[in-house]
Amino acid sequence: MNLFPEMISNMAIKHPVLEDASVSLFLKREDLIHPFVSGNKYRKLKYNLQQAKVEGKDVLLTYGGAFSNHIAAVASAGKMFNLKTIGIIRGEELADKPLNSTLRYAEACGMQLHFVSREAYRLKETPEEIHLLRNVFGDFYRIPEGGTNALAVNGCKEIITEKDKEFDYLAVSVGTGGTMAGIIEASDETQEVIGFSALKGTFQLSEIKKYTSKNNFMLTDRYCFGGYSKVTPELIQFINLFKKNTNILLDPVYTGKMIFGIIAMVERGYFKKNSRILAVHTGGLQGIPGMNVKLEKKNLPQIIV
């Protein structure tokens, strides 16, 4: 089951830091697949949707936070393929507040939103909690938070083509670790895969190692800017300047931090002269309006779209 044509280009990125270091950077435009089911979300859902069809399931249930790209992607895919969707949303207090842009979109696509406490959300992988959900919603095809499972990793392997194995480094932003695991599996052993954690810590290593036995990778949280969904004026300025110079929009949670990290590592001399880097733009742009609302409330610079 192909959602959209898979014609993804690698775009050369110009930056004075890259030129001074004689390092080449290309960006794989996975964000262009679809406005909502874009990048790694498309890759993760591709084979899960096929499996749901095989099992005869017409209801998808998944999990996410208030600004989750994954929630928006599942809702959008459900609408396209006439599947019912249920979103288990972290934070029961959100039920009494106006929906943000992400949740409004999900609901407009027909997703049934179910808000749960943070305590219940932490137990979402337990058999007891899953059983409770089946009592409430009946039968469904369950997709984990962030979409990561073996089928998702298989989809993410397809991000990297044979031509991409000409690069010395492959770079990707990391949330749950599934996308990185797929890229590692698809990589050549001579390549180094660099993961930029969007969250504080590198706990995703345990998840990554479930799906690959290769060790040609490293994971860093040095450029997470304090943690998930946390940003600084420096990061926003970087994203806006990158957009101005390249006409490519980066999201502030994942790809913005990754590209910032790559440029910083080039400045530090991490990459050898004449190295060729391929970074994956995993999408996530739907969350920018919600982030701009948060930035406006804090009187901080906003992302220019």
Short mmCIF file of C-alpha atoms in Angstrom, two decimals:
data_model
loop_
_atom_site.label_atom_id
_atom_site.label_comp_id
_atom_site.label_asym_id
_atom_site.label_seq_id
_atom_site.Cartn_x
_atom_site.Cartn_y
_atom_site.Cartn_z
CA MET A 1 0.00 0.00 0.00
CA ASN A 2 1.73 3.18 -1.18
CA LEU A 3 0.30 6.39 0.20
CA PHE A 4 2.07 8.70 -2.20
CA PRO A 5 4.66 8.63 -4.99
CA GLU A 6 8.12 8.13 -3.50
CA MET A 7 10.14 10.61 -5.56
CA ILE A 8 12.39 12.17 -2.95
CA SER A 9 15.32 14.36 -3.94
CA ASN A 10 18.55 15.16 -2.13
CA MET A 11 19.17 18.91 -2.08
CA ALA A 12 22.61 20.44 -1.71
CA ILE A 13 22.82 22.89 1.21
CA LYS A 14 25.04 25.97 1.01
CA HIS A 15 26.45 27.39 4.25
CA PRO A 16 29.67 29.32 4.92
CA VAL A 17 30.67 26.94 7.71
CA LEU A 18 30.40 24.01 5.31
CA GLU A 19 32.38 25.80 2.63
CA ASP A 20 35.16 26.79 5.05
CA ALA A 21 35.51 23.18 6.23
CA SER A 22 35.23 21.66 2.71
CA VAL A 23 32.29 19.53 3.85
CA SER A 24 29.24 18.84 1.67
CA LEU A 25 25.74 18.60 3.16
CA PHE A 26 22.67 17.29 1.34
CA LEU A 27 19.12 17.20 2.69
CA LYS A 28 16.77 14.35 1.76
CA ARG A 29 13.39 16.06 1.40
CA GLU A 30 11.15 13.46 3.02
CA ASP A 31 9.04 16.38 4.24
CA LEU A 32 7.69 16.79 0.69
CA ILE A 33 5.86 13.44 0.71
CA HIS A 34 2.71 14.97 2.23
CA PRO A 35 1.84 17.97 4.46
CA PHE A 36 0.72 15.73 7.35
CA VAL A 37 1.75 12.15 6.56
CA SER A 38 5.27 13.28 5.76
CA GLY A 39 8.80 12.05 6.27
CA ASN A 40 9.28 9.28 8.76
CA LYS A 41 5.58 9.24 9.65
CA TYR A 42 4.73 8.02 6.16
CA ARG A 43 7.52 5.44 6.33
CA LYS A 44 6.38 4.16 9.72
CA LEU A 45 2.73 3.91 8.73
CA LYS A 46 3.20 2.31 5.31
CA TYR A 47 3.50 -1.34 6.40
CA ASN A 48 1.36 -0.91 9.50
CA LEU A 49 -1.56 0.14 7.31
CA GLN A 50 -0.95 -2.89 5.13
CA GLN A 51 -0.96 -5.13 8.20
CA ALA A 52 -4.18 -3.59 9.51
CA LYS A 53 -5.79 -4.42 6.16
CA VAL A 54 -4.47 -8.01 6.30
CA GLU A 55 -5.95 -8.41 9.79
CA GLY A 56 -9.27 -6.97 8.66
CA LYS A 57 -9.07 -4.07 11.13
CA ASP A 58 -10.86 -0.84 10.26
CA VAL A 59 -9.97 1.05 13.46
CA LEU A 60 -6.51 2.43 14.27
CA LEU A 61 -5.62 3.36 17.84
CA THR A 62 -2.46 5.21 18.76
CA TYR A 63 -0.91 7.59 21.29
CA GLY A 64 0.66 11.02 21.47
CA GLY A 65 1.04 14.36 23.14
CA ALA A 66 -0.87 17.52 22.38
CA PHE A 67 1.38 18.56 19.48
CA SER A 68 2.20 15.07 18.18
CA ASN A 69 3.17 14.80 14.50
CA HIS A 70 2.30 11.11 14.78
CA ILE A 71 -1.26 11.84 15.93
CA ALA A 72 -1.79 14.19 12.98
CA ALA A 73 -0.32 11.65 10.54
CA VAL A 74 -2.47 8.74 11.74
CA ALA A 75 -5.59 10.91 11.64
CA SER A 76 -4.78 12.05 8.10
CA ALA A 77 -4.02 8.53 6.87
CA GLY A 78 -7.21 7.24 8.46
CA LYS A 79 -9.27 9.82 6.61
CA MET A 80 -7.61 8.97 3.29
CA PHE A 81 -8.19 5.24 3.65
CA ASN A 82 -11.61 5.44 5.32
CA LEU A 83 -10.36 4.00 8.62
CA LYS A 84 -11.65 5.06 12.01
CA THR A 85 -8.95 6.49 14.23
CA ILE A 86 -8.63 6.90 17.99
CA GLY A 87 -5.97 9.06 19.61
CA ILE A 88 -5.00 8.49 23.24
CA ILE A 89 -3.74 11.92 24.26
CA ARG A 90 -1.41 12.51 27.21
CA GLY A 91 -2.89 14.99 29.74
CA GLU A 92 -6.49 14.67 30.90
CA GLU A 93 -6.53 18.39 31.73
CA LEU A 94 -6.46 19.10 27.97
CA ALA A 95 -10.03 17.83 27.65
CA ASP A 96 -11.32 21.05 29.24
CA LYS A 97 -9.21 23.41 27.11
CA PRO A 98 -9.62 24.62 23.52
CA LEU A 99 -7.91 22.25 21.10
CA ASN A 100 -4.61 23.38 19.61
CA SER A 101 -3.99 23.34 15.85
CA THR A 102 -2.68 19.74 15.84
CA LEU A 103 -5.61 18.29 17.77
CA ARG A 104 -8.13 20.38 15.82
CA TYR A 105 -6.72 18.93 12.62
CA ALA A 106 -6.83 15.38 13.97
CA GLU A 107 -10.44 15.81 15.07
CA ALA A 108 -11.36 17.35 11.72
CA CYS A 109 -9.99 14.20 10.07
CA GLY A 110 -12.42 12.17 12.16
CA MET A 111 -10.09 11.04 14.93
CA GLN A 112 -11.77 10.36 18.27
CA LEU A 113 -9.64 11.99 20.96
CA HIS A 114 -9.42 10.33 24.35
CA PHE A 115 -7.54 12.27 27.03
CA VAL A 116 -5.86 10.32 29.83
CA SER A 117 -3.84 11.21 32.90
CA ARG A 118 -0.06 11.20 32.68
CA GLU A 119 -0.01 8.28 35.11
CA ALA A 120 -2.28 6.20 32.86
CA TYR A 121 -0.27 7.25 29.83
CA ARG A 122 2.94 5.93 31.40
CA LEU A 123 1.23 2.53 31.69
CA LYS A 124 0.09 2.48 28.05
CA GLU A 125 2.30 -0.50 27.11
CA THR A 126 1.01 -2.75 29.89
CA PRO A 127 -1.44 -5.56 29.02
CA GLU A 128 -3.83 -4.29 31.67
CA GLU A 129 -4.07 -0.81 30.14
CA ILE A 130 -4.45 -2.19 26.62
CA HIS A 131 -7.22 -4.49 27.87
CA LEU A 132 -9.03 -1.50 29.39
CA LEU A 133 -8.86 0.32 26.06
CA ARG A 134 -10.31 -2.70 24.25
CA ASN A 135 -13.19 -2.76 26.74
CA VAL A 136 -13.89 0.89 25.94
CA PHE A 137 -13.29 0.98 22.17
CA GLY A 138 -13.68 -2.62 21.03
CA ASP A 139 -11.33 -4.19 18.50
CA PHE A 140 -8.61 -2.03 16.94
CA TYR A 141 -5.20 -2.14 15.29
CA ARG A 142 -2.77 -0.69 17.82
CA ILE A 143 0.13 1.52 16.73
CA PRO A 144 2.66 2.47 19.46
CA GLU A 145 3.51 6.04 20.40
CA GLY A 146 5.62 7.56 17.67
CA GLY A 147 4.75 4.62 15.42
CA THR A 148 7.84 2.57 16.18
CA ASN A 149 7.59 -1.20 15.78
CA ALA A 150 9.23 -3.78 13.50
CA LEU A 151 6.95 -2.86 10.57
CA ALA A 152 7.80 0.82 11.02
CA VAL A 153 11.52 0.08 11.02
CA ASN A 154 11.10 -1.88 7.77
CA GLY A 155 9.45 1.18 6.26
CA CYS A 156 12.23 3.46 7.47
CA LYS A 157 14.83 1.26 5.79
CA GLU A 158 13.40 2.50 2.50
CA ILE A 159 14.48 6.07 3.25
CA ILE A 160 18.03 5.16 2.23
CA THR A 161 18.58 4.14 -1.39
CA GLU A 162 21.60 2.50 -3.01
CA LYS A 163 22.67 5.89 -4.32
CA ASP A 164 22.66 7.27 -0.78
CA LYS A 165 25.37 4.81 0.20
CA GLU A 166 27.85 7.10 -1.56
CA PHE A 167 27.67 9.45 1.46
CA ASP A 168 30.15 9.22 4.33
CA TYR A 169 27.61 10.16 7.00
CA LEU A 170 23.85 9.78 7.39
CA ALA A 171 22.14 12.09 9.88
CA VAL A 172 18.65 11.93 11.37
CA SER A 173 16.72 13.46 14.26
CA VAL A 174 15.60 10.97 16.90
CA GLY A 175 12.40 10.70 18.94
CA THR A 176 11.61 7.08 19.71
CA GLY A 177 14.51 5.65 17.70
CA GLY A 178 12.62 3.69 15.05
CA THR A 179 13.61 5.87 12.12
CA MET A 180 17.26 5.78 13.10
CA ALA A 181 17.13 1.99 13.48
CA GLY A 182 15.80 1.64 9.94
CA ILE A 183 18.46 3.97 8.55
CA ILE A 184 21.20 2.05 10.37
CA GLU A 185 19.90 -1.21 8.94
CA ALA A 186 19.87 0.25 5.42
CA SER A 187 23.29 1.89 5.74
CA ASP A 188 26.58 0.57 4.45
CA GLU A 189 29.02 -0.51 7.15
CA THR A 190 31.49 2.11 5.93
CA GLN A 191 29.00 4.89 6.72
CA GLU A 192 28.48 6.49 10.11
CA VAL A 193 24.89 7.17 11.13
CA ILE A 194 24.52 10.13 13.51
CA GLY A 195 21.33 10.50 15.52
CA PHE A 196 20.37 13.83 17.08
CA SER A 197 18.07 13.21 20.02
CA ALA A 198 15.22 15.70 20.33
CA LEU A 199 14.92 14.70 23.98
CA LYS A 200 17.28 14.97 26.89
CA GLY A 201 19.26 11.76 27.17
CA THR A 202 20.10 8.91 24.80
CA PHE A 203 17.70 6.34 26.26
CA GLN A 204 16.54 5.52 22.71
CA LEU A 205 19.65 3.35 22.33
CA SER A 206 17.83 0.42 23.92
CA GLU A 207 15.00 0.72 21.38
CA ILE A 208 17.40 1.11 18.46
CA LYS A 209 19.33 -2.00 19.47
CA LYS A 210 16.11 -4.05 19.37
CA TYR A 211 16.05 -3.65 15.59
CA THR A 212 19.69 -3.63 14.50
CA SER A 213 22.90 -5.43 15.38
CA LYS A 214 25.08 -2.93 13.52
CA ASN A 215 27.28 -0.56 15.49
CA ASN A 216 28.20 2.06 12.86
CA PHE A 217 26.29 4.82 14.63
CA MET A 218 26.35 7.36 17.43
CA LEU A 219 23.55 9.17 19.26
CA THR A 220 23.90 12.56 20.89
CA ASP A 221 21.60 14.83 22.90
CA ARG A 222 24.07 17.71 22.87
CA TYR A 223 21.75 19.71 20.62
CA CYS A 224 18.36 18.93 22.20
CA PHE A 225 18.09 22.50 23.57
CA GLY A 226 16.91 21.30 26.96
CA GLY A 227 14.52 18.55 25.93
CA TYR A 228 11.50 17.64 23.87
CA SER A 229 9.55 20.61 22.45
CA LYS A 230 11.96 23.01 24.16
CA VAL A 231 13.46 25.75 22.05
CA THR A 232 15.54 28.89 22.52
CA PRO A 233 15.74 32.20 20.64
CA GLU A 234 19.08 30.97 19.23
CA LEU A 235 17.40 27.93 17.66
CA ILE A 236 14.50 29.98 16.25
CA GLN A 237 16.95 32.47 14.77
CA PHE A 238 18.88 29.60 13.18
CA ILE A 239 15.71 28.09 11.66
CA ASN A 240 14.59 31.44 10.28
CA LEU A 241 18.00 32.20 8.78
CA PHE A 242 18.16 28.71 7.24
CA LYS A 243 14.74 29.30 5.67
CA LYS A 244 15.84 32.66 4.32
CA ASN A 245 19.04 31.26 2.78
CA THR A 246 17.72 27.94 1.45
CA ASN A 247 13.93 28.35 1.22
CA ILE A 248 13.65 25.15 3.30
CA LEU A 249 11.55 25.22 6.47
CA LEU A 250 12.77 23.18 9.43
CA ASP A 251 10.64 22.19 12.40
CA PRO A 252 11.83 23.29 15.86
CA VAL A 253 11.43 19.93 17.61
CA TYR A 254 13.40 17.63 15.32
CA THR A 255 15.02 18.77 12.08
CA GLY A 256 15.94 22.26 13.27
CA LYS A 257 17.96 20.79 16.12
CA MET A 258 19.57 18.24 13.79
CA ILE A 259 20.77 20.80 11.23
CA PHE A 260 21.95 23.11 14.02
CA GLY A 261 23.89 20.16 15.45
CA ILE A 262 25.45 19.26 12.11
CA ILE A 263 26.70 22.80 11.54
CA ALA A 264 28.05 22.95 15.10
CA MET A 265 29.87 19.63 14.62
CA VAL A 266 31.37 20.88 11.36
CA GLU A 267 32.66 23.94 13.24
CA ARG A 268 34.14 21.65 15.88
CA GLY A 269 36.01 19.70 13.20
CA TYR A 270 34.10 16.44 13.69
CA PHE A 271 33.89 15.74 9.96
CA LYS A 272 36.99 15.16 7.86
CA LYS A 273 37.76 17.40 4.90
CA ASN A 274 35.76 16.49 1.77
CA SER A 275 33.23 14.51 3.82
CA ARG A 276 29.75 14.12 2.34
CA ILE A 277 26.77 14.19 4.73
CA LEU A 278 23.18 13.23 3.96
CA ALA A 279 20.66 14.54 6.51
CA VAL A 280 17.04 13.36 6.47
CA HIS A 281 14.28 15.97 6.72
CA THR A 282 11.64 13.96 8.58
CA GLY A 283 8.83 16.50 8.24
CA GLY A 284 6.96 17.61 11.35
CA LEU A 285 6.09 21.03 9.96
CA GLN A 286 2.45 20.77 11.04
CA GLY A 287 3.49 21.53 14.61
CA ILE A 288 4.91 24.97 13.81
CA PRO A 289 1.64 26.96 14.23
CA GLY A 290 1.19 25.48 17.71
CA MET A 291 4.79 26.22 18.61
CA ASN A 292 4.39 29.82 17.42
CA VAL A 293 1.41 30.25 19.75
CA LYS A 294 3.58 29.12 22.66
CA LEU A 295 6.41 31.42 21.58
CA GLU A 296 4.06 34.40 21.25
CA LYS A 297 2.77 33.86 24.80
CA LYS A 298 6.37 33.98 26.04
CA ASN A 299 7.17 37.08 23.95
CA LEU A 300 9.81 35.09 22.07
CA PRO A 301 10.68 35.24 18.34
CA GLN A 302 8.42 33.15 16.12
CA ILE A 303 9.21 30.79 13.27
CA ILE A 304 8.71 32.40 9.85
CA VAL A 305 6.74 30.10 7.57
#
